PDB file of C-alpha atoms and ligand atoms in Angstrom:
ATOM      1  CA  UNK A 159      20.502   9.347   3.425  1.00  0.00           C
ATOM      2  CA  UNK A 160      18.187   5.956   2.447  1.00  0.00           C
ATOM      3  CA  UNK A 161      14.389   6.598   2.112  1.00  0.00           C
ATOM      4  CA  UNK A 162      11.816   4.226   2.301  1.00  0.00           C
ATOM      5  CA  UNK A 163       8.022   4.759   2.122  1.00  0.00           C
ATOM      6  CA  UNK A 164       5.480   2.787   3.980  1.00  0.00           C
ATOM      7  CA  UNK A 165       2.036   2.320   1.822  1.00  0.00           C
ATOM      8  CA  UNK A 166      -0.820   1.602   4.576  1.00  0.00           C
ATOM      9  CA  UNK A 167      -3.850  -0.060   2.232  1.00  0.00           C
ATOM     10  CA  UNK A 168      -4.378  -2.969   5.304  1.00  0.00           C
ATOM     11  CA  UNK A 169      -7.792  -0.488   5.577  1.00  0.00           C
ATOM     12  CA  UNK A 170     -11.526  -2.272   4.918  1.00  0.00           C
ATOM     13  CA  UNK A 171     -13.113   0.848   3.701  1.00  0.00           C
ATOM     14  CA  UNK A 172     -16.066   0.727   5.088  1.00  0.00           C
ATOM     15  CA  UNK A 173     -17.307   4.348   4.750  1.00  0.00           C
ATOM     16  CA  UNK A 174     -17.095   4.079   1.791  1.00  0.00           C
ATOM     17  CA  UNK A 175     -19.148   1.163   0.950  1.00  0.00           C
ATOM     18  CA  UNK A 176     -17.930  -1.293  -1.283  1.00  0.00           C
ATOM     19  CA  UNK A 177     -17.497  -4.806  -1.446  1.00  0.00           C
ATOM     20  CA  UNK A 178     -14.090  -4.522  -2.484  1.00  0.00           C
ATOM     21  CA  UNK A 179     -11.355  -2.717  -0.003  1.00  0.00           C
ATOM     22  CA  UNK A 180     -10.522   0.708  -1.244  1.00  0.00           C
ATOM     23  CA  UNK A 181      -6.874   0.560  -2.453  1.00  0.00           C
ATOM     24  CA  UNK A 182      -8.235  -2.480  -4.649  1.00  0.00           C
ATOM     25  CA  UNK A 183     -10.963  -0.724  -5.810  1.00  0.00           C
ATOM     26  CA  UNK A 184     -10.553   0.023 -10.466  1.00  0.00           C
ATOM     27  CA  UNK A 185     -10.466   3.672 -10.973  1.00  0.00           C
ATOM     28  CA  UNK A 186      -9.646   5.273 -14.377  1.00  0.00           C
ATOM     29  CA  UNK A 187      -8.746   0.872 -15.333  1.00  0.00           C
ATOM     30  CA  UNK A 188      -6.067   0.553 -12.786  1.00  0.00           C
ATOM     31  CA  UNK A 189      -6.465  -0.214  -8.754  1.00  0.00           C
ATOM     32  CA  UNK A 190      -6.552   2.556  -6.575  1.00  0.00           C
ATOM     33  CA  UNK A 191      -3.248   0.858  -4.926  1.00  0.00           C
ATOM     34  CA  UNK A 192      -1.438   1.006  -8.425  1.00  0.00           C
ATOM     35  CA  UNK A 193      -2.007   4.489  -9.068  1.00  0.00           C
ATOM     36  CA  UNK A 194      -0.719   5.668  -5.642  1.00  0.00           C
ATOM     37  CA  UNK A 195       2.094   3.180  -5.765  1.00  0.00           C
ATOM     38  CA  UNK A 196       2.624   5.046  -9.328  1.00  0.00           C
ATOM     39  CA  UNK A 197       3.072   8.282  -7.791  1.00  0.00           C
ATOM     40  CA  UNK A 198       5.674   7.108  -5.153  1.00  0.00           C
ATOM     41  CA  UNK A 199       7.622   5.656  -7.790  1.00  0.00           C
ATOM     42  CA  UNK A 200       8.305   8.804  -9.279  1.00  0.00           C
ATOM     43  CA  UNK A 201      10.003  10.312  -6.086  1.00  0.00           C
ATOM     44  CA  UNK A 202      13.729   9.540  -7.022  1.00  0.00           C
ATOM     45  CA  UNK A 203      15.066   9.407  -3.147  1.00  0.00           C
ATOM     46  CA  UNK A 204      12.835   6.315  -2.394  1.00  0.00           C
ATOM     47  CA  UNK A 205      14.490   3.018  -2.666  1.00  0.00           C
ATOM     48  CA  UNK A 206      12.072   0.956  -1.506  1.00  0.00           C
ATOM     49  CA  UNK A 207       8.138   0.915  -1.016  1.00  0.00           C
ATOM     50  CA  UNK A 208       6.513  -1.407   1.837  1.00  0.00           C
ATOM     51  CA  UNK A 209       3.253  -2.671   1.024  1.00  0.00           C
ATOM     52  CA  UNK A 210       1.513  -3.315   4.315  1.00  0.00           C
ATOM     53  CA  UNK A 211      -2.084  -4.969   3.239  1.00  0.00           C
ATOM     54  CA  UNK A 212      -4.431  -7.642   5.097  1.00  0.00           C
ATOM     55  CA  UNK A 213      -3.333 -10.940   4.423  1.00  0.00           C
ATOM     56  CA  UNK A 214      -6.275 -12.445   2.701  1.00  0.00           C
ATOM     57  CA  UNK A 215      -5.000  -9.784  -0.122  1.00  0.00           C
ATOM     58  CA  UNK A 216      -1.622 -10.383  -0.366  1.00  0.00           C
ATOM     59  CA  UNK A 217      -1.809 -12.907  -3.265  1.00  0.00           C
ATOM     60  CA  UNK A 218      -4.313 -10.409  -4.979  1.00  0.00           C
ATOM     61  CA  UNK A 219      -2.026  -7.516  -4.753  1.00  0.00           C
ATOM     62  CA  UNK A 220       1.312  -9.902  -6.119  1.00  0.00           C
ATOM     63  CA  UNK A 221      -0.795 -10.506  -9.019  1.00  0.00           C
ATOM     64  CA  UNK A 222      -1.115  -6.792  -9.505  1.00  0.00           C
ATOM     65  CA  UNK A 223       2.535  -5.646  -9.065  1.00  0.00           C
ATOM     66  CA  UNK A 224       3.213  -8.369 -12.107  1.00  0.00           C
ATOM     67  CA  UNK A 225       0.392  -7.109 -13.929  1.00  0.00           C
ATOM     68  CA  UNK A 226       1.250  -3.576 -13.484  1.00  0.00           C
ATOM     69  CA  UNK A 227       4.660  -3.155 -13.187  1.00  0.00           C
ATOM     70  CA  UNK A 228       7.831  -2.781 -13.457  1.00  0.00           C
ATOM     71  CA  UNK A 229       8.447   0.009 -10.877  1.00  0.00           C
ATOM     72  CA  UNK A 230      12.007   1.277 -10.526  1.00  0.00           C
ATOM     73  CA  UNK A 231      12.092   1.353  -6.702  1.00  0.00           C
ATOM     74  CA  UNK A 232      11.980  -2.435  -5.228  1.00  0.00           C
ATOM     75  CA  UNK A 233       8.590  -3.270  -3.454  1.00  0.00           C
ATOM     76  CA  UNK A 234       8.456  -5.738  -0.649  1.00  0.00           C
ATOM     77  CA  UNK A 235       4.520  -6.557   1.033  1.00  0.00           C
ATOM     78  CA  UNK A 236       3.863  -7.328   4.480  1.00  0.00           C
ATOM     79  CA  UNK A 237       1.135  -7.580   6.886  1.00  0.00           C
ATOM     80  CA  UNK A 238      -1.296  -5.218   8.802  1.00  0.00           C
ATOM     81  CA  UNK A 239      -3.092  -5.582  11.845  1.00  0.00           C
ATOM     82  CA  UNK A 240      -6.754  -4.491  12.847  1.00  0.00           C
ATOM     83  CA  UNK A 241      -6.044  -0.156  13.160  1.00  0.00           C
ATOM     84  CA  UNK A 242      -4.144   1.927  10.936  1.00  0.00           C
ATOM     85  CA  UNK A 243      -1.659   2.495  13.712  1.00  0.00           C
ATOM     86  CA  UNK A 244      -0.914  -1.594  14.008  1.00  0.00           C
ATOM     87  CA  UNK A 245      -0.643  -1.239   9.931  1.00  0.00           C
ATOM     88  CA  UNK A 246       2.146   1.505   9.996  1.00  0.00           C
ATOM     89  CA  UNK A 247       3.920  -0.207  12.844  1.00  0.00           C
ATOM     90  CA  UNK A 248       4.273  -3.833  11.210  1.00  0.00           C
ATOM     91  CA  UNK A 249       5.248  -1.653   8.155  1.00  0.00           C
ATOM     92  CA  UNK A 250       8.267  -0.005  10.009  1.00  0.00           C
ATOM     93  CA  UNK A 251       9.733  -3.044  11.097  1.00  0.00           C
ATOM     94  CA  UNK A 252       9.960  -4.059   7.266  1.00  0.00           C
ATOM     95  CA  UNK A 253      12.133  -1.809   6.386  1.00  0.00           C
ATOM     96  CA  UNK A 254      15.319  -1.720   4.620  1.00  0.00           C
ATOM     97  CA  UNK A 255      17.858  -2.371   7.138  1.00  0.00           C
ATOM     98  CA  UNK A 256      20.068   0.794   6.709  1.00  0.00           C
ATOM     99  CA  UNK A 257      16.901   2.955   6.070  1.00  0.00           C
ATOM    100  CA  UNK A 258      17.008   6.446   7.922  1.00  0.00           C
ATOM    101  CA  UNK A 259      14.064   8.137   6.999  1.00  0.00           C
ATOM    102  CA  UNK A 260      10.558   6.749   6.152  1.00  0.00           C
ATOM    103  CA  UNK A 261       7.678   8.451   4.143  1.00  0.00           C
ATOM    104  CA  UNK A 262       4.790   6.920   5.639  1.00  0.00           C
ATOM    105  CA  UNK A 263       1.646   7.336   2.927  1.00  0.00           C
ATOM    106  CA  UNK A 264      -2.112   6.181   2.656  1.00  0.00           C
ATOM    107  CA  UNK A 265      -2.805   3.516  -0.647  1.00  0.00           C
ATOM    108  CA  UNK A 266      -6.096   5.982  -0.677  1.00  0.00           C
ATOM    109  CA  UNK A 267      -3.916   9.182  -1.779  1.00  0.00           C
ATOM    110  CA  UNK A 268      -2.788   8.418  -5.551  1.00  0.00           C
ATOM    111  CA  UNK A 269      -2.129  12.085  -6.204  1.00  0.00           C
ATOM    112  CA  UNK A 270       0.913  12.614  -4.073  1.00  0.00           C
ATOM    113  CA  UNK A 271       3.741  14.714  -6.197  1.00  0.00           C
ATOM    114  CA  UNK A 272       7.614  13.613  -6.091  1.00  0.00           C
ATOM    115  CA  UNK A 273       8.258  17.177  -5.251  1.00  0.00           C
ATOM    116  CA  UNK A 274       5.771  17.297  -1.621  1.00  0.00           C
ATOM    117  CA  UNK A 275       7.922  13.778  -0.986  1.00  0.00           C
ATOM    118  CA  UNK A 276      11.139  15.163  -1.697  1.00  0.00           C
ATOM    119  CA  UNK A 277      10.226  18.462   0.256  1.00  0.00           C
ATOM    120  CA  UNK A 278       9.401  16.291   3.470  1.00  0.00           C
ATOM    121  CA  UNK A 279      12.108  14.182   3.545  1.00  0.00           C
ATOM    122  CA  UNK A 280      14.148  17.024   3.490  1.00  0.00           C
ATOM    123  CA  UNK A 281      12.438  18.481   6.579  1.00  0.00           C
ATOM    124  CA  UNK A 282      12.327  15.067   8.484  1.00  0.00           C
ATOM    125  CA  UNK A 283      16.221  14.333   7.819  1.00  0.00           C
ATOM    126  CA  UNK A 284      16.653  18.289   9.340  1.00  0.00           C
ATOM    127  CA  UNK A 285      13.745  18.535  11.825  1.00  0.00           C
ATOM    128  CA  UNK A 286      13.075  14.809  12.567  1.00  0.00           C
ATOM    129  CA  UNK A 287       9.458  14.862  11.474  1.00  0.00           C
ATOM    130  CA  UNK A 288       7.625  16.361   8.886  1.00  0.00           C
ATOM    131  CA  UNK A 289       3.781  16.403   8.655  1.00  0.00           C
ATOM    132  CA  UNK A 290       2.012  16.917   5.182  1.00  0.00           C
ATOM    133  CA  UNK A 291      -0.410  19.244   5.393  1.00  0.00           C
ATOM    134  CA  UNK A 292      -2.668  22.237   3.688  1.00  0.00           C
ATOM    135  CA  UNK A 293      -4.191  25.647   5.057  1.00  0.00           C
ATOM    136  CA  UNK A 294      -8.066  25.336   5.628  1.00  0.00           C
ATOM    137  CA  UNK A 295      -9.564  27.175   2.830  1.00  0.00           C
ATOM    138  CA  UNK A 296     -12.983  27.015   4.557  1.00  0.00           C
ATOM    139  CA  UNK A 297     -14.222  28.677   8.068  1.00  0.00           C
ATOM    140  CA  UNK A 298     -14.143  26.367  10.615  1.00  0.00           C
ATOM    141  CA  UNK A 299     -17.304  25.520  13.542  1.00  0.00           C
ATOM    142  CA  UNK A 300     -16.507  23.986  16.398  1.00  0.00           C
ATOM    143  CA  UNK A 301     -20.184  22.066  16.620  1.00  0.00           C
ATOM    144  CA  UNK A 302     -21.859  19.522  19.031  1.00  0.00           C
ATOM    145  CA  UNK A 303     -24.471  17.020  18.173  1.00  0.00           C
ATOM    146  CA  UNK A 304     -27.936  18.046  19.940  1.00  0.00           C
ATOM    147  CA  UNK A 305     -30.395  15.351  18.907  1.00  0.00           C
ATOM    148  CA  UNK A 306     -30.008  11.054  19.176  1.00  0.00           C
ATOM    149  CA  UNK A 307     -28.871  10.608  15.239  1.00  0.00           C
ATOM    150  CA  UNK A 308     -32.966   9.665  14.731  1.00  0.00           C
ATOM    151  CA  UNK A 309     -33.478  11.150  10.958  1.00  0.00           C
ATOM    152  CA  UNK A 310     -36.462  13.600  11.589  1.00  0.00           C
ATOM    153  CA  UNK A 311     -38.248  11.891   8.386  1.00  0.00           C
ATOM    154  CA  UNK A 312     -37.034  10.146   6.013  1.00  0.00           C
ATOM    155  CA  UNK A 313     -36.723  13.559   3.572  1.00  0.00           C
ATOM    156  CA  UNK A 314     -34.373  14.841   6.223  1.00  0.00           C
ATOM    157  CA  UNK A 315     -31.347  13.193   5.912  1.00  0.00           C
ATOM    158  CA  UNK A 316     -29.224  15.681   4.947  1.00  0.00           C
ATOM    159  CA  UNK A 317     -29.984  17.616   8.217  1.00  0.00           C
ATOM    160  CA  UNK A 318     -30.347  15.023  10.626  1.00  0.00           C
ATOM    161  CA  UNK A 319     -28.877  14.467  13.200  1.00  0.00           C
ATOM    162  CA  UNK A 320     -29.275  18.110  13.826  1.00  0.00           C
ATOM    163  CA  UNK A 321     -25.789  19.424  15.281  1.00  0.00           C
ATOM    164  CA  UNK A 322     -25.505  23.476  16.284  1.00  0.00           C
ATOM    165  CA  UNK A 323     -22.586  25.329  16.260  1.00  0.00           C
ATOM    166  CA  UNK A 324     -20.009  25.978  19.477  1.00  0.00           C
ATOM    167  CA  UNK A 325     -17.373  28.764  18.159  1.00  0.00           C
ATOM    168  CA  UNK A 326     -15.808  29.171  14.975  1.00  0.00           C
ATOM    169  CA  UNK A 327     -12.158  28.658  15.017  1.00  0.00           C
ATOM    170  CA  UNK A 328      -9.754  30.694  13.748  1.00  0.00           C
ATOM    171  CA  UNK A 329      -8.420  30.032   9.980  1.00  0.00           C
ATOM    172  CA  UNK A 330      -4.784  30.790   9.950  1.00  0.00           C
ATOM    173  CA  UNK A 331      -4.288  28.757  13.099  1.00  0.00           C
ATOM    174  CA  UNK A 332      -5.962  25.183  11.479  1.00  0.00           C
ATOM    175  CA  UNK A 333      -3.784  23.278   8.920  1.00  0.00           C
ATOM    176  CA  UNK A 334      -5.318  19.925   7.679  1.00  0.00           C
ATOM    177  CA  UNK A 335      -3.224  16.955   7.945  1.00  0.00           C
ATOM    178  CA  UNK A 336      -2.373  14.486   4.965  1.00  0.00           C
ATOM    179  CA  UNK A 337      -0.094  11.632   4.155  1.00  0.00           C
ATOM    180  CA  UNK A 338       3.247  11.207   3.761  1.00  0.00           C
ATOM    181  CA  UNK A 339       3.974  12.079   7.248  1.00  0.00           C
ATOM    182  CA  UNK A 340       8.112  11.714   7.373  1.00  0.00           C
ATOM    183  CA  UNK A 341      10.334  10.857  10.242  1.00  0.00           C
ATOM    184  CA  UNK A 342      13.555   9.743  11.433  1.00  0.00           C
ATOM    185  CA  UNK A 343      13.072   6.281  11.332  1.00  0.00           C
ATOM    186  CA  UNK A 344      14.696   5.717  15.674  1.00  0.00           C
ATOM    187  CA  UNK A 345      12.122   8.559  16.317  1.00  0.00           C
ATOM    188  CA  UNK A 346       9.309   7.037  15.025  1.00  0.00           C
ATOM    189  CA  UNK A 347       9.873   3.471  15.640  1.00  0.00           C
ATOM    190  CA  UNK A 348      10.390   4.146  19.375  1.00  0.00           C
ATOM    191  CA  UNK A 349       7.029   6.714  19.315  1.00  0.00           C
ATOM    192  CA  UNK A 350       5.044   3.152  18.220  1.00  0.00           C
ATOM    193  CA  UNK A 351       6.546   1.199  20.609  1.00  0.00           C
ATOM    194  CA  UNK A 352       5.767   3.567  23.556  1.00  0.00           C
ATOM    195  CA  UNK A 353       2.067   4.013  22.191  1.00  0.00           C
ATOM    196  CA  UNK A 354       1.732  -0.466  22.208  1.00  0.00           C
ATOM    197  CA  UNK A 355       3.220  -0.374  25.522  1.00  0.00           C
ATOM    198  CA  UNK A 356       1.103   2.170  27.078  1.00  0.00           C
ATOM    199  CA  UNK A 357      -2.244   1.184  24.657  1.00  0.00           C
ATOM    200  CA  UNK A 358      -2.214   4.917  22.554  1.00  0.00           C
ATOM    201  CA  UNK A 359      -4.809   4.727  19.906  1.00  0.00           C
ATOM    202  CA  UNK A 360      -4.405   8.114  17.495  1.00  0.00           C
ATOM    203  CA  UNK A 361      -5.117   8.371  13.854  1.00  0.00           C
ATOM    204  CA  UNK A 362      -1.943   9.865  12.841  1.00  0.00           C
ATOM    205  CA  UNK A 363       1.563   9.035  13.006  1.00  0.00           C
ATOM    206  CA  UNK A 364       2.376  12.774  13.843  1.00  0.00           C
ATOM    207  CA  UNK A 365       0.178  12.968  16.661  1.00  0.00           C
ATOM    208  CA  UNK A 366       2.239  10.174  18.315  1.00  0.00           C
ATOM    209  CA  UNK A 367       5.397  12.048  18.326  1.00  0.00           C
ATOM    210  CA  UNK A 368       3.238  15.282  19.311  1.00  0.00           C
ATOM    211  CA  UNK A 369       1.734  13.295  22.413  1.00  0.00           C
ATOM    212  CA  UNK A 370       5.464  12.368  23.351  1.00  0.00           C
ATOM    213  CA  UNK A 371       6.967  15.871  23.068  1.00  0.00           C
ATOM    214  CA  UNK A 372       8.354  16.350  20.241  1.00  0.00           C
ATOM    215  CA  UNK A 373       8.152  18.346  17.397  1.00  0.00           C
ATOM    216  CA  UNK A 374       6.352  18.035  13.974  1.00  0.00           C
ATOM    217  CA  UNK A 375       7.036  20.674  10.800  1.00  0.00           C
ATOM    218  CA  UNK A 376       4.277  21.195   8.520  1.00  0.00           C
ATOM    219  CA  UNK A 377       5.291  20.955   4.797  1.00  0.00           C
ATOM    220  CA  UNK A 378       3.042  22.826   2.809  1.00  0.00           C
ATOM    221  CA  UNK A 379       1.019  20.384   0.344  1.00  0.00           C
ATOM    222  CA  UNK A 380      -1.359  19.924  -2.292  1.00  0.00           C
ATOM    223  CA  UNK A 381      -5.290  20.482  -2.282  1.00  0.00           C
ATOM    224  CA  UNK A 382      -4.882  17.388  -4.722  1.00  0.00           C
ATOM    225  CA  UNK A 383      -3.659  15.625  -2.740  1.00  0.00           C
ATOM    226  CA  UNK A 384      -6.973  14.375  -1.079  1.00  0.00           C
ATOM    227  CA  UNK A 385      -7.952  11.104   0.593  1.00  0.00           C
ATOM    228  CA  UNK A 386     -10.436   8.739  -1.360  1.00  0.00           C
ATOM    229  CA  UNK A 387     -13.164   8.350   1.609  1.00  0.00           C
ATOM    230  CA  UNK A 388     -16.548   8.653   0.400  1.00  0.00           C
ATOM    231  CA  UNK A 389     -18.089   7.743  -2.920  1.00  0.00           C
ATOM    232  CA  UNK A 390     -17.753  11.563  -3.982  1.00  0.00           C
ATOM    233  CA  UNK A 391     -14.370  11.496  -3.899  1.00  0.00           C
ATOM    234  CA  UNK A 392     -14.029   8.093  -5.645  1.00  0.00           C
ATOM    235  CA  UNK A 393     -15.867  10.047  -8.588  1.00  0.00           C
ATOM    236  CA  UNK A 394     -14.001  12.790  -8.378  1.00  0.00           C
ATOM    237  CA  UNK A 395     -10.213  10.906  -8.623  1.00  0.00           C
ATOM    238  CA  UNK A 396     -11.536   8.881 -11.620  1.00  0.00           C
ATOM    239  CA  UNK A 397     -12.436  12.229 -13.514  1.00  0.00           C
ATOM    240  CA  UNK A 398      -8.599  13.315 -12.358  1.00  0.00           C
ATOM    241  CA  UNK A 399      -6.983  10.422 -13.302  1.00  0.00           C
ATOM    242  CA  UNK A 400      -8.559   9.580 -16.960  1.00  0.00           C
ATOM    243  CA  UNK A 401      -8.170  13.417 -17.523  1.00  0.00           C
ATOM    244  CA  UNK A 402      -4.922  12.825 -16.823  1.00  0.00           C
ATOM    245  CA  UNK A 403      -4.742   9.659 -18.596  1.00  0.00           C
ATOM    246  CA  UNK A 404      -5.885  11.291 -21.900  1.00  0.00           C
ATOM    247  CA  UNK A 405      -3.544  13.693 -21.635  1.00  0.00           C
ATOM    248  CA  UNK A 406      -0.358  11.456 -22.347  1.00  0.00           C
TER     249      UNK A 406
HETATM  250  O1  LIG B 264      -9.750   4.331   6.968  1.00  0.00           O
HETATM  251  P1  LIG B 264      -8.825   5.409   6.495  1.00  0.00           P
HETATM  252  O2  LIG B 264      -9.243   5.999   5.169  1.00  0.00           O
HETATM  253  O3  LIG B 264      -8.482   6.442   7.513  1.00  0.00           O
HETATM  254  O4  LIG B 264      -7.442   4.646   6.195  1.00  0.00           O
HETATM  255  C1  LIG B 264      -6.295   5.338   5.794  1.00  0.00           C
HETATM  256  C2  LIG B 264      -5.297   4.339   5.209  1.00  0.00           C
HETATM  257  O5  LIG B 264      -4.904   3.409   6.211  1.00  0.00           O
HETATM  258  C3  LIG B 264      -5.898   3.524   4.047  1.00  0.00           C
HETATM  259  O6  LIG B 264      -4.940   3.508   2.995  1.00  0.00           O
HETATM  260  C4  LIG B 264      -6.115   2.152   4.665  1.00  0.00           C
HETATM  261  O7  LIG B 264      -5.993   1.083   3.732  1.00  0.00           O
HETATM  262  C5  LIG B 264      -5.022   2.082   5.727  1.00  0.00           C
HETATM  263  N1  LIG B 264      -5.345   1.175   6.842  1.00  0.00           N
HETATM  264  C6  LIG B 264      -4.506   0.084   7.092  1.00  0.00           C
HETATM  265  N2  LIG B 264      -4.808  -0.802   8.118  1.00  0.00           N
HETATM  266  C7  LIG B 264      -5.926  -0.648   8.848  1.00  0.00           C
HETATM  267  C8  LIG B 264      -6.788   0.465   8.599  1.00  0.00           C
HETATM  268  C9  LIG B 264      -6.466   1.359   7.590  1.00  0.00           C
HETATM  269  O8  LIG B 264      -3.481  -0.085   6.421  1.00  0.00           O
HETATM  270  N3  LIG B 264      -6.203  -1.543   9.788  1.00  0.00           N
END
């Protein structure tokens, strides 16, 4: 078996507001990127990590492998496109050329163990494709938005727009889906070309082989292992990482 990840950080950021693009963005001294490309390192059964990021930051990120390196797996950068789902797809065609199995992962996850990697390669070479993910710990509303997203006043932001709730859903059935997402790489390949050719916009690489019949096996995951979206959860990685940081 020869495993490959492919790191998407082609992403803008916007939600969360900065100048910089998120997988550039210091936290705890180091960029975001470095960290998470840290973590993949440490999985033993990848041989190679693809880069995918914008082209106006290729040079940037070059001068950070130098600065930051060496990693023991090679790294090789190429270019994204506009979505996520362009990003992943230029990534896959990158890959090593006897690669069988690729760990696809967000630059905005640094916390991802060697152990949840290892444990979903092992279901994608079985099952074909193995999807990340962690039980809700929180009950979940269905909800709809019933006002125009006017703030009531300018006090009220926090409950404006004012949304009500539908039905609550029920727990055991809801898993919430993270990166890596793992696959065969034939199956997944073809799954991107079919979505180009017929224009299929999703948001996760699992979802394309769900819309096209096949199956996906959930491989439990880590709370930890959370996506850096809002400025909240920028804080809250920096206070993870330097804690972790001061304990070595
Ligand atoms: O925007 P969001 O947080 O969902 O992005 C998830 C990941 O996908 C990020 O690591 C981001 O850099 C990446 N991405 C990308 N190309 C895009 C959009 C997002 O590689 N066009």
């Amino acid at each position: 078996m020869h495993a490959n990840a492919v790191i998407v950080a082609a992403g803008k950021g916007e939600r969360l507001g900065t100048r910089v693009p998120k997988p550039f963005l210091p936290v705890a001294e180091l960029p975001l990127l470095v960290h998470t490309l840290r973590s993949l390192d440490r999985a033993r059964l990848l041989s190679s990590l693809v880069v995918v990021v914008a082209p106006e930051r290729e040079a940037l990120c070059r001068e950070l492998l130098n600065a930051h390196g060496p990693f023991r797996s090679a790294i090789r950068l190429t270019h994204g496109g506009p979505q996520r789902q362009d990003s992943v797809r230029l990534g896959l065609a990158a890959l090593d050329a006897e690669c069988d199995i690729v760990v696809i992962h967000d630059a905005a996850r640094p916390f991802i163990s060697p152990d949840v990697i290892h444990a979903s390669i092992r279901v994608a070479s079985q099952a074909g494709a193995a999807l990340v993910a962690v039980p809700a710990a929180d009950t979940l509303k269905r909800v709809e938005q019933v006002d125009d997203e006017t703030p009531l006043s300018t006090e009220s932001s926090l409950i404006s727009p004012v949304r009500t709730v539908v039905e609550t859903l029920s727990r055991q059935d809801v898993w919430l889906a993270q990166t890596p997402q793992t696959f065969r790489v034939p199956l997944i390949r073809a799954a991107h070309q079919r979505a180009l050719d017929e224009a299929i916009q999703v948001t996760d690489d699992a979802a394309l082989i769900e819309k096209f019949g096949g199956t996906v096996q959930i491989v439990p995951g880590e709370r930890r292992n959370f996506k850096i979206t809002t400025p909240d959860d920028l804080r809250m990685a920096e206070a993870l990482l330097s804690a972790h940081a001061s304990e070595r």
